[in-house]
Coordinates of C-alpha atoms in Angstrom, one line a residue:
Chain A
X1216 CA 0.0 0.0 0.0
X1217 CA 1.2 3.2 -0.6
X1218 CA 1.5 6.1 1.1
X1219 CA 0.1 9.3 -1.0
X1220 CA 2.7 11.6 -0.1
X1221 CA 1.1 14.2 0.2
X1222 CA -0.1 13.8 -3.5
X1223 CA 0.8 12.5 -6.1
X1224 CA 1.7 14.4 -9.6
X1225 CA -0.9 16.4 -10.9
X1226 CA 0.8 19.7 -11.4
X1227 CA 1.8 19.4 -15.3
X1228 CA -2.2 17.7 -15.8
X1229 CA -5.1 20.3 -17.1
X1230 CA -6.6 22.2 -14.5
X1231 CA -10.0 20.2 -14.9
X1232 CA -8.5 17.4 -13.9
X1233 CA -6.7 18.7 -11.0
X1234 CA -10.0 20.2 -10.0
X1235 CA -10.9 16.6 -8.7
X1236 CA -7.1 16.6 -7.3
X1237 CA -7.2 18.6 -4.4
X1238 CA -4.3 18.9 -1.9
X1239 CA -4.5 16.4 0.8
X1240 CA -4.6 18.6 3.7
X1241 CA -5.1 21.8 5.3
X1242 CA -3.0 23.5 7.5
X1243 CA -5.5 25.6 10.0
X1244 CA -3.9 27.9 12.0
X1245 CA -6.7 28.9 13.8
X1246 CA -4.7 31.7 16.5
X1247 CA -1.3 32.7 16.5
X1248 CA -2.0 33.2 20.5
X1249 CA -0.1 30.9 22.4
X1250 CA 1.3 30.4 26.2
X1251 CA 4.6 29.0 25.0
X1252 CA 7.2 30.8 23.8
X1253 CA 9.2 28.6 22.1
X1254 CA 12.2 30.0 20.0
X1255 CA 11.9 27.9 17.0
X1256 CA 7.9 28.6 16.4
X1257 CA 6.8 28.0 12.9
X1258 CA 4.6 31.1 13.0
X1259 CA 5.6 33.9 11.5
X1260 CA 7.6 36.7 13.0
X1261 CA 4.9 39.4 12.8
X1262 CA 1.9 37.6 14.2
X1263 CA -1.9 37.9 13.6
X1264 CA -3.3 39.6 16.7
X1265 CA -6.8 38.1 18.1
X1266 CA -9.2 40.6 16.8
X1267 CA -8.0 40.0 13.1
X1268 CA -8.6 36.1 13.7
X1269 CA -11.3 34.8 11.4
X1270 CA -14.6 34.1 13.2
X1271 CA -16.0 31.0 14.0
X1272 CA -18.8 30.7 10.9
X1273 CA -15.6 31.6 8.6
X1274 CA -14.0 29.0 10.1
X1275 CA -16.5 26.8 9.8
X1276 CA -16.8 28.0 6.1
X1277 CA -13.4 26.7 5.3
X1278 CA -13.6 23.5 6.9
X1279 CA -16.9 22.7 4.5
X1280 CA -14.9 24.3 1.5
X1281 CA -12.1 22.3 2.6
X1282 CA -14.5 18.8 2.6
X1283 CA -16.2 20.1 -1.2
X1284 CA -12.8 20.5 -2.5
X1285 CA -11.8 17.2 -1.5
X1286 CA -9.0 17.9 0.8
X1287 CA -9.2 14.6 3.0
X1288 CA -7.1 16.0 6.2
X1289 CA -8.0 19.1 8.7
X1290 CA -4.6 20.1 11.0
X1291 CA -6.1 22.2 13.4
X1292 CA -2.9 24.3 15.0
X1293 CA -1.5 27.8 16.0
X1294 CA -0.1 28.6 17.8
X1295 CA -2.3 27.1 20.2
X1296 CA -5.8 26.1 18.8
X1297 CA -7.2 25.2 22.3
X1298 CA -6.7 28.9 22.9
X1299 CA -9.9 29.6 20.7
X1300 CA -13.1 28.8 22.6
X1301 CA -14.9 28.0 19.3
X1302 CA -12.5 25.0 18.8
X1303 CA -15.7 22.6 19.5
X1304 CA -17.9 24.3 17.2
X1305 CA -14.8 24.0 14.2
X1306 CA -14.4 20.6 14.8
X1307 CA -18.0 19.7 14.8
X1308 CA -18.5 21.3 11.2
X1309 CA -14.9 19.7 9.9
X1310 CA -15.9 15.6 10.8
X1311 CA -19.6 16.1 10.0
X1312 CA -18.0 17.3 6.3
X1313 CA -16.0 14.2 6.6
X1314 CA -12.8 15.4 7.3
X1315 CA -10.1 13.5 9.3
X1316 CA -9.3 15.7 12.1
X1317 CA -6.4 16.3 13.7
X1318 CA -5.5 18.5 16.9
X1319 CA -2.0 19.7 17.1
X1320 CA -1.6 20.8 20.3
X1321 CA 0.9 22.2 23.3
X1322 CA -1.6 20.7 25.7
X1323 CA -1.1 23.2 28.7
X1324 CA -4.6 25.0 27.7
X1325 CA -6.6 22.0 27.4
X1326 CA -8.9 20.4 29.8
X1327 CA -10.4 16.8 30.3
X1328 CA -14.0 17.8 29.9
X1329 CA -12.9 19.4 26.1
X1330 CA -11.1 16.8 25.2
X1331 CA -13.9 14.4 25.9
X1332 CA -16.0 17.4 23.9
X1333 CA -13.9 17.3 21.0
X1334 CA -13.8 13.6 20.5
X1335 CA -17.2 13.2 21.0
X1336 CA -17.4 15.7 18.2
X1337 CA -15.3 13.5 16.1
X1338 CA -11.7 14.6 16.6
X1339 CA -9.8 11.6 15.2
X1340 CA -6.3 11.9 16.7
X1341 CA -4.3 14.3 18.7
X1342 CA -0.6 15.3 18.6
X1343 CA 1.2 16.2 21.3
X1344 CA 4.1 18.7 21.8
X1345 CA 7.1 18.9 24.2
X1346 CA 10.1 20.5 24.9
X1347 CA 12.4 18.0 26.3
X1348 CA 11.6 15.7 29.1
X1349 CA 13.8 17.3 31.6
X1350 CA 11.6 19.5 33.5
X1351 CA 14.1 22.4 34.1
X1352 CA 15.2 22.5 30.2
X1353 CA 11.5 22.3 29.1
X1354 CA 10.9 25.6 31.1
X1355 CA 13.8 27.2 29.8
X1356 CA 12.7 26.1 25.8
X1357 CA 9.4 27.2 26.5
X1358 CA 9.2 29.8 28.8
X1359 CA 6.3 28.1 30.2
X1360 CA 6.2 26.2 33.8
X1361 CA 5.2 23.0 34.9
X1362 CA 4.3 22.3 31.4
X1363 CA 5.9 18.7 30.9
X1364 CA 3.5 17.7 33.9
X1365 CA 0.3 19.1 32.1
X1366 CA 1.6 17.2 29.5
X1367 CA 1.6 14.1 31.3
X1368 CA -1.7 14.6 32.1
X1369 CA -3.0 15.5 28.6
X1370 CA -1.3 11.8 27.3
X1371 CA -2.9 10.0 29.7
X1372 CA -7.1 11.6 28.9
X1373 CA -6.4 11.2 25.0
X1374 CA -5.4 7.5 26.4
X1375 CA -8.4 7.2 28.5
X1376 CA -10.5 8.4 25.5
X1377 CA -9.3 5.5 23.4
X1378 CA -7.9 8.1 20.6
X1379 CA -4.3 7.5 18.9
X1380 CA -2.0 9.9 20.2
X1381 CA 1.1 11.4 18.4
X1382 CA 4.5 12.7 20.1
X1383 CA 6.0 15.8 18.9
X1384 CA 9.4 16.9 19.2
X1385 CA 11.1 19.3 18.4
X1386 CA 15.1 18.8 17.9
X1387 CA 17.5 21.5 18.2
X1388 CA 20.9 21.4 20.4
X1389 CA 19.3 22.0 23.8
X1390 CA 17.5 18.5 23.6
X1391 CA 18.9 16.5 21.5
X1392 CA 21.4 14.6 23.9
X1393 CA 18.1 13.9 25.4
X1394 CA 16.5 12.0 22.4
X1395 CA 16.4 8.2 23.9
X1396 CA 14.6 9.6 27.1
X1397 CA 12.5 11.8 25.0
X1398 CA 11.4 8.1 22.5
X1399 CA 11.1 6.3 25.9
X1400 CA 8.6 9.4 27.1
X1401 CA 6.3 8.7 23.9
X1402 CA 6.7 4.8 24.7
X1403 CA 5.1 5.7 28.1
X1404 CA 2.9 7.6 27.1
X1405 CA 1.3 5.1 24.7
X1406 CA 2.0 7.3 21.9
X1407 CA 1.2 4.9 18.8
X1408 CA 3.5 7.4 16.7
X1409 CA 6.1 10.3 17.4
X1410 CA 7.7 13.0 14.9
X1411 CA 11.3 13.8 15.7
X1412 CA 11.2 16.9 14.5
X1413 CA 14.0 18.1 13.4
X1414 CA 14.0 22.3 13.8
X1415 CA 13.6 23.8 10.2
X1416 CA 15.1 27.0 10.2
X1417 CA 12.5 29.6 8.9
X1418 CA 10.8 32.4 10.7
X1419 CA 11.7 32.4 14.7
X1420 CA 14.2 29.3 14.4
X1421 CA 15.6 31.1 11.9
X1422 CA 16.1 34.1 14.1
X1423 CA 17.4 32.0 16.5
X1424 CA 19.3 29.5 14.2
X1425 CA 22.8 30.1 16.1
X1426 CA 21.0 29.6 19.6
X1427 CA 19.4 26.1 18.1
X1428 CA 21.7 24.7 15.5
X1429 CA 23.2 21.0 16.7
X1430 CA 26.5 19.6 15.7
X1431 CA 26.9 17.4 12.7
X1432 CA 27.8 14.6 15.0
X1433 CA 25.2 15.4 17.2
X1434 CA 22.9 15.1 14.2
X1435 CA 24.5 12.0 12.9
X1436 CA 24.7 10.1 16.6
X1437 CA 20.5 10.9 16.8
X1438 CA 19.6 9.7 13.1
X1439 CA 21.7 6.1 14.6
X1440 CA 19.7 6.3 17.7
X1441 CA 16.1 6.9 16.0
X1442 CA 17.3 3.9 13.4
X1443 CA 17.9 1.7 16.6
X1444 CA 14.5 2.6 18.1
X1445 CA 12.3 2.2 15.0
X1446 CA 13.5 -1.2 14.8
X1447 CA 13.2 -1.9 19.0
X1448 CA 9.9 -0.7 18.4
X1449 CA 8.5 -2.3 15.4
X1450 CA 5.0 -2.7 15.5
X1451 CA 4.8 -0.4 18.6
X1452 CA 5.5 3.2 17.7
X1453 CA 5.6 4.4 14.3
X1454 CA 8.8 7.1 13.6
X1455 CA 8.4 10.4 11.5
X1456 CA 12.1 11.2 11.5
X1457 CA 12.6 15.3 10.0
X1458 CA 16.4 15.4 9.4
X1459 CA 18.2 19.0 9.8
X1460 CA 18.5 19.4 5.5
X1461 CA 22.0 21.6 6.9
X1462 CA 24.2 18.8 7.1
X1463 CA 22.1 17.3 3.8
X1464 CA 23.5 16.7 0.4
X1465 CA 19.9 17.2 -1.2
X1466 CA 17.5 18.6 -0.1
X1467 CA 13.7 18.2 1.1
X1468 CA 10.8 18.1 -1.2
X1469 CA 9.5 20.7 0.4
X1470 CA 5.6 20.4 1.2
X1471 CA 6.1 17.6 -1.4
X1472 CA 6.1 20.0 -3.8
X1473 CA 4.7 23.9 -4.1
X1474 CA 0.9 23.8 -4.2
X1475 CA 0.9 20.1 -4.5
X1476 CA -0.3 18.5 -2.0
X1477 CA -0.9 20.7 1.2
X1478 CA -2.5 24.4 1.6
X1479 CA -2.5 26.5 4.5
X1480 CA -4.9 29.1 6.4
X1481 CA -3.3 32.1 8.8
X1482 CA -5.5 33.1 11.6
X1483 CA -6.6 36.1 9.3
X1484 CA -7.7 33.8 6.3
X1485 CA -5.0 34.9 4.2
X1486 CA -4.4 31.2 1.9
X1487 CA -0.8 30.0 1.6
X1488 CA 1.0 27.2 -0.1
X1489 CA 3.1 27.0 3.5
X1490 CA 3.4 28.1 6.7
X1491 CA 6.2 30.5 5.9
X1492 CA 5.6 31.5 2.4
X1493 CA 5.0 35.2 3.5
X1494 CA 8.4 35.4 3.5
X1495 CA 8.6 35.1 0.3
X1496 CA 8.5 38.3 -2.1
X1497 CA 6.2 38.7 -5.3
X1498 CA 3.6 36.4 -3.7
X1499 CA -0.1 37.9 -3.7
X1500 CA -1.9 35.8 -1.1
X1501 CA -5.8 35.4 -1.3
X1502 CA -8.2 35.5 1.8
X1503 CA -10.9 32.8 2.6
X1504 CA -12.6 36.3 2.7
X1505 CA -12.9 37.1 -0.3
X1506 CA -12.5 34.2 -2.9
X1507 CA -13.3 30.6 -3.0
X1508 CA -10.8 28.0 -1.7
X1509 CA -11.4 25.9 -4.9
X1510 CA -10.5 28.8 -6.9
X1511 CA -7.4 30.0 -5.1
X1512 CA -6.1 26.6 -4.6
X1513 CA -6.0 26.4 -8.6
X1514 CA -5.4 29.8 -10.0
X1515 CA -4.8 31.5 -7.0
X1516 CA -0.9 33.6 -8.2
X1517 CA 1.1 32.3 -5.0
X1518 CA 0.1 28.6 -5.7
X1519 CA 0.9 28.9 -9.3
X1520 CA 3.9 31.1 -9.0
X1521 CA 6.2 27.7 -8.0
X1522 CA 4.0 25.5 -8.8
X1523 CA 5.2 22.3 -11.2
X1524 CA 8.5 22.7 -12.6
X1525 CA 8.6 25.6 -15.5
X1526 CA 9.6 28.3 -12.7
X1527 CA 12.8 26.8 -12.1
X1528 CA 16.4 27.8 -13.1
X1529 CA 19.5 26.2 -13.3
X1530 CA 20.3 23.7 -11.6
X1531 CA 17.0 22.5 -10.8
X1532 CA 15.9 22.5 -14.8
X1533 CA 16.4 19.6 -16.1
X1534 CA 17.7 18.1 -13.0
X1535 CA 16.4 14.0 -12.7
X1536 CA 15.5 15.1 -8.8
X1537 CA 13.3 18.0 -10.3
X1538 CA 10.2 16.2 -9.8
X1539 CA 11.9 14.5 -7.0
X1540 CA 12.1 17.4 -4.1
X1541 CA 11.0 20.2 -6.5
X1542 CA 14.1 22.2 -5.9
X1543 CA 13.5 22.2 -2.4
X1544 CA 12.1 25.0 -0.3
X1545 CA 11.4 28.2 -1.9
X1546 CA 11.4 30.0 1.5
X1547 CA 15.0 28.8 2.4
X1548 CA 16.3 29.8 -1.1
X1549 CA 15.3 33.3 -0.3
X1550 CA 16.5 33.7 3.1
X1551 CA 19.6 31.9 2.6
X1552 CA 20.3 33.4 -1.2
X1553 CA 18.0 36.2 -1.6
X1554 CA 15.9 35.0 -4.9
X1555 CA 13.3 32.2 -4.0
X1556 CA 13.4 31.2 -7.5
X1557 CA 17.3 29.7 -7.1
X1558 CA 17.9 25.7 -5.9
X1559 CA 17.7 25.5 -2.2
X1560 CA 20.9 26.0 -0.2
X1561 CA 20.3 22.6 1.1
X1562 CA 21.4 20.9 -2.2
X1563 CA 24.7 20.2 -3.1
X1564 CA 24.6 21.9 -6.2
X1565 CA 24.0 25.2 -5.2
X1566 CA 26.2 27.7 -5.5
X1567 CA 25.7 28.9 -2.0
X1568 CA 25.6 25.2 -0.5
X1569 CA 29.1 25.6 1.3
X1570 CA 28.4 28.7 2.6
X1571 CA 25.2 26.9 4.0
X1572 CA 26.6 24.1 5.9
X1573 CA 29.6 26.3 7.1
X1574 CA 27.2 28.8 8.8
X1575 CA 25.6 25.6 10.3
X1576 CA 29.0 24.5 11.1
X1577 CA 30.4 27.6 13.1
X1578 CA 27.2 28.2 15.1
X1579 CA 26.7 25.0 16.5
X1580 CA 30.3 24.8 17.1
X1581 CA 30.4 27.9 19.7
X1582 CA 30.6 26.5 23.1
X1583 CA 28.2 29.3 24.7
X1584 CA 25.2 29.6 21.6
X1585 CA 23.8 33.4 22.2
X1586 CA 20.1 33.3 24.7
X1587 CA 16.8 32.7 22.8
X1588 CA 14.8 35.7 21.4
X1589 CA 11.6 34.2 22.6
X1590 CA 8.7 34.1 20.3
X1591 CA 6.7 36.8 21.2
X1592 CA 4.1 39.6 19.8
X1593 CA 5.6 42.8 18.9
X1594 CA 4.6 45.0 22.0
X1595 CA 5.5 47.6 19.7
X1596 CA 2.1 46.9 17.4
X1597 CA 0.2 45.9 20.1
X1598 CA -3.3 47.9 19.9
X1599 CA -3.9 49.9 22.7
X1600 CA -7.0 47.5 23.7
X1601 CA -5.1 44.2 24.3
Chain B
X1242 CA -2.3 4.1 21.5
X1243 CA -4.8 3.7 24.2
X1244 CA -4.6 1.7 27.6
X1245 CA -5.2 -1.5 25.9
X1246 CA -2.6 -1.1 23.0
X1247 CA -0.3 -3.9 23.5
X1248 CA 3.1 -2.4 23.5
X1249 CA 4.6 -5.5 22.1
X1250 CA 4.6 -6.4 18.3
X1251 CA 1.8 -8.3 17.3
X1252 CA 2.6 -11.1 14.7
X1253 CA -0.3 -11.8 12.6
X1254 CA -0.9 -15.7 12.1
X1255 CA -3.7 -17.1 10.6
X1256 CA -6.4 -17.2 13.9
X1257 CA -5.9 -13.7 14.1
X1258 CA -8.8 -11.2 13.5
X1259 CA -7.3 -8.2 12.4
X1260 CA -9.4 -4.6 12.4
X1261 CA -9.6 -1.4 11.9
X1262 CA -9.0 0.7 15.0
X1263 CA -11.6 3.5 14.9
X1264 CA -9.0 6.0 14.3
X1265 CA -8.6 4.4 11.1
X1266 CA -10.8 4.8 8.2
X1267 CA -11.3 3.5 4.9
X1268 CA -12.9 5.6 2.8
X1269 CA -14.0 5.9 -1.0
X1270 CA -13.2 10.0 -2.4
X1271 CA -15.5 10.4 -5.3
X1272 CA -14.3 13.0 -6.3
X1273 CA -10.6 11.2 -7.1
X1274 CA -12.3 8.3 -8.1
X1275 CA -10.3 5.6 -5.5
X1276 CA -9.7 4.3 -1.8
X1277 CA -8.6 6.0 0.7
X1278 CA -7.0 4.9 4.2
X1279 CA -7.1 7.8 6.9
X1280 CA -4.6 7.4 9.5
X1281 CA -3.0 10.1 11.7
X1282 CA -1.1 12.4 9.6
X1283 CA -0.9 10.0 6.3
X1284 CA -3.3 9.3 3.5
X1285 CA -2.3 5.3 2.3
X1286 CA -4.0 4.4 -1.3
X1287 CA -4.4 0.9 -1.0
X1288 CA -4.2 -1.4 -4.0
X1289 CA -7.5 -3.5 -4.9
X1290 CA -6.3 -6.8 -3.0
X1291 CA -5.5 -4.5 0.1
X1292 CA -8.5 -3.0 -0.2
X1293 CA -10.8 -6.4 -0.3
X1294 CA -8.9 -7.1 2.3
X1295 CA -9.3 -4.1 4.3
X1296 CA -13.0 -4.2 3.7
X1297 CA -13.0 -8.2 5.5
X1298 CA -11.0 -7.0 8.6
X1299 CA -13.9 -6.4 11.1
X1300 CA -12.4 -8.3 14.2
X1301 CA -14.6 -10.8 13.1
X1302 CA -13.1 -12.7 10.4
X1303 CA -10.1 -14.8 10.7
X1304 CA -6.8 -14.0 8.5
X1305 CA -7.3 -17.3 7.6
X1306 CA -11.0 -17.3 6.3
X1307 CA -10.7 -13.5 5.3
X1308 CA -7.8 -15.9 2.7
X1309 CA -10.2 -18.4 2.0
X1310 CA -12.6 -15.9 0.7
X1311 CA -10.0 -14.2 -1.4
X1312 CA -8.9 -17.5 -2.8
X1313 CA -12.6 -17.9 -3.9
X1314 CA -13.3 -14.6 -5.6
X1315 CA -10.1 -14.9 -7.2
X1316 CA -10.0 -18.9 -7.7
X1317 CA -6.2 -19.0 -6.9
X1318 CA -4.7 -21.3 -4.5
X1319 CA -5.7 -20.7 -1.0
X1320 CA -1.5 -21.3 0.5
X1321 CA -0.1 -18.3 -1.8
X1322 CA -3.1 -15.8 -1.1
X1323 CA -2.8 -16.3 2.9
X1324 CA 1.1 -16.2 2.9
X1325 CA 0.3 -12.9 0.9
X1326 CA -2.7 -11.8 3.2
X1327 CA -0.7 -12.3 6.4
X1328 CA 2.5 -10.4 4.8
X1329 CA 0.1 -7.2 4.1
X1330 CA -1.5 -7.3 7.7
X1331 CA 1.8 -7.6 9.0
X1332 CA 2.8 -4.7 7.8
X1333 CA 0.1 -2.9 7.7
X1334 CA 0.0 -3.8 12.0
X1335 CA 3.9 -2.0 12.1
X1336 CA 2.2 1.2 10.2
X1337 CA -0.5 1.4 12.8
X1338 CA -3.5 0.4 10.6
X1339 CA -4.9 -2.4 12.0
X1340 CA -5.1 -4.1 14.9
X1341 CA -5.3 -8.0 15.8

C-alpha cells in the first residue's frame, strides 16, 4: 500500500483534472495566540493579533470548503488552537463534512472535559508537543512552567478516551542529547507514533538558528539512535524522522512540492501554499474572505507562481530530482540566497551550499550559543485594547 | 495508542482477527475516483487486493477465512493468497493500521 505523499503528480495535468485533485490537507492555523514561547515557532515573525482572527462561521466556512474541495485532512494548529473557545464548534463542522481531524496541540490550555468534547465531536487523533523531558530545560525552551506535567496529564485523557495519540518533538541542540529519554517518554505515554522533529530553520528558528543549531555529529549520533528505536519498536510506535536538511546533500521536497499537496490558512484567512511562504517576495496571497478556496487553490498567483517545474532555473531545470524534491524550499532559497526562485541551499549543487553548511557549522560549534529571542508579539504593534 | 494497545509487536498468524481501529478509516473519495486509508497524519492508497482485504477486517473474520474468501473470488490457490494476506497485515500492523 502506498502512502500518498502528500499527492501525487498532478501539477503538469489540465486544471480540470486537478479540480478533482485537491491537496490532501489543510493546514488551520486557527490563532497565533499561544502560552509557549518557544524559540523555533513555525509562526511567523509578525503575528496575527486576536481581533483579526477569522470568526468562527468563517472557520466553519473553510472546513466545509475544505471537505467540497476534496481535501481529506483538517490540521487544526496555531499557535495554540485550544486557545480559541470555538475549537468545538470548528471541529464539529470539519468531521460532519468528513474530514479526518487532527488537533495539534501544546496541551497546557486543554482540559479533560474538552477533550472528551472534542472527540465526541469526532476529533480523530491528537498530537502532542514537548520540549524536552527534563523539566528544568522544558521551562527554559518554553518559557512556560510546569508544562511537561500538564503534558503528562494530557497523554494519559487522549489514552483514556481511546484516541491515537502522536508525540512531537522538536530537535535543536538544547534536547537532542536527550532523544532516547524523550522516545522512551512517547513509549510511556502510549504514543502509537512520534515526529522527531528536526528544527527547520525559517521564521523564529531562523532568528534563533545560532542559539538552536546542533552539531553534525550530534545530528548523525541521533539519526543512529532513531534507526535503533524504530527497529526496537517495530510494531509499537511508528517514527516520522525530520532530518536538519544543513548537514544534507539534497534537499527536502519541500511540502512535497509547491501547491501540490498541502494548503495553509493564517488566523486572518489569508491562503498559503506554507506556513512561511509570506516570506517570500512577489507572492499575492488570497483571503478565505474574499474568494473561493477551490479557486485559489488552482489559479490562486502564490500557488501557481512555484507550482510544477517551468519556474525553475539552473540547476534545478532539467535536474532527474526535479520532480523528485522540486528544488527544495522556496522560503529557504530566499532567506539563505535572496531570490526564492534559485535551488535551495540545502542541495549540493548550489552555488551557495558551502556557505550553507559552514554557517551551520560555526554556530553549532560555539561552546556558549547566544540566549533565545523568545517568540513573542511585537509590543511595539500591540493595539492599545489588548 | 490507548490503555489497551499492547506495547509489544503483534505477529499476525492465521487465527488472528485483524481490524480497523476506529481512528482508522477507509474511505472511498468520489471526487478522485479511488480508496482511501485515513490514518494520523498520512493518506495510504491501497491497492485492490489491500482494499478487499481491508474491507473483510472487522475483528470478526479470521486471516485465515478473510484468505479463503479471497482464494474464492479470485480462484487462486488458498496457500499463496494467505502467505500474501498475512505479509500485508503484518505490515500494515507495524504502520499502525490495523489491529489483531
Amino acid at each position: 500500500m502506498n502512502e500518498v505523499a502528500p499527492m501525487e503528480q498532478f501539477s503538469e495535468k489540465p486544471l480540470v483534472e486537478a479540480c478533482a485533485r485537491a491537496p490532501v490537507g489543510l493546514l488551520a492555523e486557527l490563532t497565533h495566540r499561544c502560552p509557549l514561547q518557544c524559540p523555533y515557532c513555525s509562526n511567523p515573525l509578525e503575528l496575527d493579533r486576536v481581533n483579526t482572527e477569522l470568526t468562527t462561521e468563517q472557520w466553519q466556512d473553510v472546513m466545509r470548503q475544505a471537505a467540497d474541495l476534496g481535501i481529506l485532512q483538517i490540521h487544526l494548529s496555531g499557535g495554540e488552537p485550544t486557545v480559541r473557545k470555538d475549537l468545538e464548534d470548528i471541529v464539529e463542522v470539519a468531521a460532519k463534512a468528513g474530514l479526518y481531524t487532527n488537533l495539534i496541540t501544546a496541551g497546557v490550555t486543554l482540559t479533560r472535559d474538552r477533550l472528551k468534547r472534542l472527540k465526541e465531536l469526532g476529533l480523530d487523533h491528537v498530537q502532542l508537543s514537548i520540549q524536552d523531558v527534563d523539566e528544568a530545560n522544558a521551562e527554559k525552551i518554553s518559557a512556560y512552567k510546569n508544562g511537561l506535567e500538564k503534558k503528562r496529564e494530557v497523554g494519559k485523557w487522549v489514552r483514556e478516551f481511546d484516541m491515537p495519540l502522536t508525540i512531537n518533538a522538536p530537535i535543536h541542540r538544547h534536547n537532542i542529547e536527550n532523544l532516547p529519554n524523550i522516545i522512551n517518554f512517547a513509549v510511556e505515554m502510549g504514543a502509537g507514533r512520534i515526529e522527531v522533529a528536526n528544527i527547520q530553520y525559517y521564521a523564529w528558528a531562523l532568528k534563533n538558528r545560532a542559539s538552536l543549531m546542533p552539531t553534525r555529529a550530534q545530528v548523525l549520533k541521533s539519526a543512529e539512535i532513531v534507526e535503533e528505536a524504530k527497529e526496537r519498536l517495530k510494531g509499537i510506535m511508528v517514527f516520522d524522522f525530520v532530518v536538519p536538511d544543513y548537514y544534507a546533500k539534497t534537499p527536502k521536497p519541500c511540502m512535497g512540492g509547491w501547491g501540490r499537496g498541502v494548503m495553509n490558512v493564517t488566523p486572518q484567512g489569508r491562503v498559503l501554499p506554507c506556513h512561511a511562504s509570506e516570506s517570500v517576495p512577489g507572492l499575492e496571497f488570497d483571503n478565505v474572505k474574499d474568494r473561493r478556496l477551490a479557486d485559489i487553490w488552482l489559479n490562486g498567483q502564490a500557488f501557481q507562481k512555484y507550482r510544477g517545474t517551468s519556474w525553475m532555473k539552473e540547476p534545478c531545470r532539467g535536474c532527474p530530482r526535479a520532480e523528485i524534491d522540486f528544488g527544495g524550499c522556496r522560503c529557504q532559497a530566499m532567506a539563505f540566497t535572496g531570490d526564492p526562485a534559485n535551488t535551495d541551499p540545502a542541495c549540493k549543487l548550489s552555488p551557495h551550499h558551502l556557505a550553507f553548511v559552514a554557517a551551520a557549522e560555526a554556530e553549532s560549534g560555539v561552546a556558549n550559543p547566544p540566549p533565545f529571542i523568545y517568540r513573542r508579539m511585537s509590543p511595539a504593534k500591540a493595539p492599545a485594547a489588548e | 495508542m490507548n490503555a489497551e494497545t499492547p506495547r509489544t509487536r503483534v505477529i499476525i498468524v492465521p487465527a488472528s482477527k485483524p481490524a480497523l481501529p476506529p481512528h482508522i478509516k477507509l474511505r472511498h473519495d468520489p471526487g478522485r475516483g479511488r480508496w482511501h486509508v485515513l490514518a494520523p497524519e498520512r493518506v495510504f492508497e491501497p491497492d485492490p487486493i489491500a482494499i478487499e482485504i481491508l474491507k473483510r477486517c472487522d475483528g470478526v473474520n479470521s486471516v485465515e477465512e478473510i484468505a479463503s474468501e479471497l482464494a474464492k473470488d479470485y480462484n487462486a490457490p488458498l496457500q499463496e493468497i494467505l502467505a500474501d494476506t498475512i505479509s500485508m497485515l503484518q505490515e500494515l500492523s507495524d504502520k499502525g493500521v490495523i489491529k489483531a
